[in-house]
Amino acid sequence: GKRRGTRDMFARDFRKRGMIPLSTYMKCYKNGDIVDIKGCGTVTKGMPHKVYHGKTGRVYNVTKRAVGVIVNKRVRGSILAKKINLRVEHISHSKCRDDFLNRVVKNELVKKEAKASGVYVCTRRAPVVPRSSHTVKGKGISVEEVCPIRYEFIA
């Protein structure tokens, strides 16, 4: 059937069974919000198909109890934008843009300070530079040279 192979997928977490917290219903969703889809087994209405479980989409429609989400789905070779309607119990705000938005705010502050002081500052992310070479010193420990043992054929 439609829910084949979803025993663990739609099961609630350990010690998270029972009533759904009211904070789930108090969250505000707007058009354009990025949301993560995670099916909640407690509520069978408005549940996503198992294909969409764990996917991230964008809200395009908001109703009283449900939300319309656009999700990309791979069908054979092509990727299709699918519109699905889900109840709010099965979605949560995605944290995928939090790091980016925090970085934007930080960069704006850095630029403002640099403009005031008249110094150029680079806001681009730089890759982490490898550590410089150094010698490890052991206190009172003699250096032991490790090398492979030569193979001897025994017949």
mmCIF file of C-alpha atoms in Angstrom:
data_model
loop_
_atom_site.group_PDB
_atom_site.id
_atom_site.type_symbol
_atom_site.label_atom_id
_atom_site.label_comp_id
_atom_site.label_asym_id
_atom_site.label_seq_id
_atom_site.Cartn_x
_atom_site.Cartn_y
_atom_site.Cartn_z
ATOM 1 C CA GLY A 1 0.000 0.000 0.000
ATOM 2 C CA LYS A 2 0.914 3.676 0.227
ATOM 3 C CA ARG A 3 2.596 3.315 3.638
ATOM 4 C CA ARG A 4 4.693 0.249 2.772
ATOM 5 C CA GLY A 5 8.124 0.306 4.447
ATOM 6 C CA THR A 6 7.357 3.203 6.783
ATOM 7 C CA ARG A 7 7.416 1.418 10.169
ATOM 8 C CA ASP A 8 10.458 3.378 11.394
ATOM 9 C CA MET A 9 9.947 6.381 9.108
ATOM 10 C CA PHE A 10 6.638 7.553 10.565
ATOM 11 C CA ALA A 11 7.240 6.207 14.091
ATOM 12 C CA ARG A 12 7.557 8.808 16.840
ATOM 13 C CA ASP A 13 10.884 9.158 18.657
ATOM 14 C CA PHE A 14 11.612 7.468 21.983
ATOM 15 C CA ARG A 15 9.831 9.327 24.833
ATOM 16 C CA LYS A 16 8.232 11.673 22.287
ATOM 17 C CA ARG A 17 5.025 9.664 21.876
ATOM 18 C CA GLY A 18 1.572 10.832 22.847
ATOM 19 C CA MET A 19 0.283 14.371 22.522
ATOM 20 C CA ILE A 20 1.823 16.735 20.016
ATOM 21 C CA PRO A 21 3.256 19.895 21.655
ATOM 22 C CA LEU A 22 1.132 23.024 21.165
ATOM 23 C CA SER A 23 4.185 24.884 19.841
ATOM 24 C CA THR A 24 3.739 22.861 16.625
ATOM 25 C CA TYR A 25 0.417 24.622 16.013
ATOM 26 C CA MET A 26 1.655 28.069 17.120
ATOM 27 C CA LYS A 27 4.346 28.310 14.434
ATOM 28 C CA CYS A 28 3.707 30.849 11.689
ATOM 29 C CA TYR A 29 4.303 29.870 8.050
ATOM 30 C CA LYS A 30 4.430 32.426 5.244
ATOM 31 C CA ASN A 31 4.750 32.144 1.480
ATOM 32 C CA GLY A 32 8.385 31.642 0.523
ATOM 33 C CA ASP A 33 9.424 29.974 3.807
ATOM 34 C CA ILE A 34 11.730 26.980 3.489
ATOM 35 C CA VAL A 35 10.377 23.957 5.375
ATOM 36 C CA ASP A 36 11.529 20.402 6.110
ATOM 37 C CA ILE A 37 9.001 17.617 5.604
ATOM 38 C CA LYS A 38 8.907 14.926 8.286
ATOM 39 C CA GLY A 39 5.820 12.725 8.545
ATOM 40 C CA CYS A 40 4.331 12.440 12.036
ATOM 41 C CA GLY A 41 2.640 9.074 12.597
ATOM 42 C CA THR A 42 0.216 10.430 15.202
ATOM 43 C CA VAL A 43 -1.710 12.492 12.646
ATOM 44 C CA THR A 44 -2.794 10.470 9.633
ATOM 45 C CA LYS A 45 -4.614 13.345 7.932
ATOM 46 C CA GLY A 46 -2.573 15.543 5.603
ATOM 47 C CA MET A 47 0.390 13.169 5.808
ATOM 48 C CA PRO A 48 3.064 13.296 3.097
ATOM 49 C CA HIS A 49 3.782 10.288 0.910
ATOM 50 C CA LYS A 50 6.920 8.411 1.983
ATOM 51 C CA VAL A 51 8.741 9.777 -1.094
ATOM 52 C CA TYR A 52 8.662 13.308 0.370
ATOM 53 C CA HIS A 53 9.776 12.333 3.898
ATOM 54 C CA GLY A 54 13.029 14.161 4.724
ATOM 55 C CA LYS A 55 12.800 16.532 1.752
ATOM 56 C CA THR A 56 12.998 20.318 1.895
ATOM 57 C CA GLY A 57 10.549 22.544 0.043
ATOM 58 C CA ARG A 58 9.206 26.073 -0.250
ATOM 59 C CA VAL A 59 5.781 27.205 1.016
ATOM 60 C CA TYR A 60 3.492 28.519 -1.738
ATOM 61 C CA ASN A 61 0.079 28.414 -0.062
ATOM 62 C CA VAL A 62 -1.151 28.689 3.538
ATOM 63 C CA THR A 63 -4.604 27.596 4.727
ATOM 64 C CA LYS A 64 -6.195 27.245 8.177
ATOM 65 C CA ARG A 65 -4.655 23.885 9.136
ATOM 66 C CA ALA A 66 -2.434 23.021 6.200
ATOM 67 C CA VAL A 67 0.352 24.381 4.053
ATOM 68 C CA GLY A 68 1.067 23.966 0.345
ATOM 69 C CA VAL A 69 4.711 23.126 -0.380
ATOM 70 C CA ILE A 70 6.674 22.927 -3.648
ATOM 71 C CA VAL A 71 9.144 20.027 -3.519
ATOM 72 C CA ASN A 72 11.542 18.677 -6.121
ATOM 73 C CA LYS A 73 10.997 15.013 -6.966
ATOM 74 C CA ARG A 74 13.260 12.903 -9.151
ATOM 75 C CA VAL A 75 11.286 10.828 -11.640
ATOM 76 C CA ARG A 76 13.572 8.601 -13.708
ATOM 77 C CA GLY A 77 15.957 11.121 -15.300
ATOM 78 C CA SER A 78 14.129 14.384 -14.693
ATOM 79 C CA ILE A 79 13.464 16.495 -11.601
ATOM 80 C CA LEU A 80 9.872 17.718 -11.312
ATOM 81 C CA ALA A 81 8.549 20.487 -9.053
ATOM 82 C CA LYS A 82 5.624 18.894 -7.221
ATOM 83 C CA LYS A 83 2.971 20.803 -5.259
ATOM 84 C CA ILE A 84 1.801 18.939 -2.162
ATOM 85 C CA ASN A 85 -0.541 19.905 0.671
ATOM 86 C CA LEU A 86 0.531 18.974 4.195
ATOM 87 C CA ARG A 87 -0.819 19.586 7.667
ATOM 88 C CA VAL A 88 1.395 21.652 9.966
ATOM 89 C CA GLU A 89 2.246 18.602 12.135
ATOM 90 C CA HIS A 90 4.306 17.169 9.278
ATOM 91 C CA ILE A 91 6.508 20.209 8.563
ATOM 92 C CA SER A 92 9.006 22.368 10.448
ATOM 93 C CA HIS A 93 11.008 25.480 9.600
ATOM 94 C CA SER A 94 14.280 24.542 7.924
ATOM 95 C CA LYS A 95 17.565 25.666 9.472
ATOM 96 C CA CYS A 96 19.430 25.480 6.152
ATOM 97 C CA ARG A 97 19.516 29.294 5.727
ATOM 98 C CA ASP A 98 20.244 30.244 9.352
ATOM 99 C CA ASP A 99 24.016 30.178 8.891
ATOM 100 C CA PHE A 100 23.780 32.260 5.704
ATOM 101 C CA LEU A 101 21.477 34.892 7.257
ATOM 102 C CA ASN A 102 23.685 35.194 10.349
ATOM 103 C CA ARG A 103 26.704 35.665 8.083
ATOM 104 C CA VAL A 104 24.912 38.413 6.121
ATOM 105 C CA VAL A 105 24.144 40.331 9.337
ATOM 106 C CA LYS A 106 27.725 39.921 10.579
ATOM 107 C CA ASN A 107 29.166 41.062 7.226
ATOM 108 C CA GLU A 108 26.990 44.191 7.220
ATOM 109 C CA LEU A 109 28.310 45.160 10.682
ATOM 110 C CA VAL A 110 31.915 44.514 9.589
ATOM 111 C CA LYS A 111 31.400 46.633 6.429
ATOM 112 C CA LYS A 112 29.894 49.502 8.434
ATOM 113 C CA GLU A 113 32.845 49.509 10.865
ATOM 114 C CA ALA A 114 35.334 49.325 7.975
ATOM 115 C CA LYS A 115 33.657 52.244 6.179
ATOM 116 C CA ALA A 116 33.807 54.359 9.339
ATOM 117 C CA SER A 117 37.518 53.638 9.835
ATOM 118 C CA GLY A 118 38.340 53.853 6.095
ATOM 119 C CA VAL A 119 39.919 50.389 5.867
ATOM 120 C CA TYR A 120 39.145 47.752 3.229
ATOM 121 C CA VAL A 121 37.889 44.465 4.647
ATOM 122 C CA CYS A 122 37.232 41.209 2.762
ATOM 123 C CA THR A 123 33.958 39.514 3.731
ATOM 124 C CA ARG A 124 34.468 36.412 1.626
ATOM 125 C CA ARG A 125 34.806 33.058 3.304
ATOM 126 C CA ALA A 126 38.376 31.785 3.149
ATOM 127 C CA PRO A 127 39.209 28.076 3.306
ATOM 128 C CA VAL A 128 40.900 26.879 6.482
ATOM 129 C CA VAL A 129 44.683 26.980 5.994
ATOM 130 C CA PRO A 130 46.567 23.789 6.937
ATOM 131 C CA ARG A 131 48.658 23.956 10.096
ATOM 132 C CA SER A 132 52.328 24.858 9.689
ATOM 133 C CA SER A 133 54.991 22.188 10.174
ATOM 134 C CA HIS A 134 56.360 21.652 13.667
ATOM 135 C CA THR A 135 58.453 19.160 15.621
ATOM 136 C CA VAL A 136 56.847 17.157 18.377
ATOM 137 C CA LYS A 137 59.126 16.927 21.415
ATOM 138 C CA GLY A 138 58.757 14.115 23.939
ATOM 139 C CA LYS A 139 60.030 14.823 27.428
ATOM 140 C CA GLY A 140 62.492 12.049 28.296
ATOM 141 C CA ILE A 141 61.075 9.689 25.653
ATOM 142 C CA SER A 142 63.484 8.184 23.155
ATOM 143 C CA VAL A 143 62.553 8.281 19.475
ATOM 144 C CA GLU A 144 61.532 4.874 18.148
ATOM 145 C CA GLU A 145 61.894 4.303 14.436
ATOM 146 C CA VAL A 146 59.045 2.276 13.012
ATOM 147 C CA CYS A 147 59.532 0.348 9.779
ATOM 148 C CA PRO A 148 57.837 -2.701 8.224
ATOM 149 C CA ILE A 149 59.260 -6.176 8.787
ATOM 150 C CA ARG A 150 60.673 -7.783 5.692
ATOM 151 C CA TYR A 151 58.534 -10.607 4.349
ATOM 152 C CA GLU A 152 60.142 -14.048 4.464
ATOM 153 C CA PHE A 153 58.554 -16.940 2.636
ATOM 154 C CA ILE A 154 58.413 -20.015 4.895
ATOM 155 C CA ALA A 155 57.751 -23.346 3.113
#
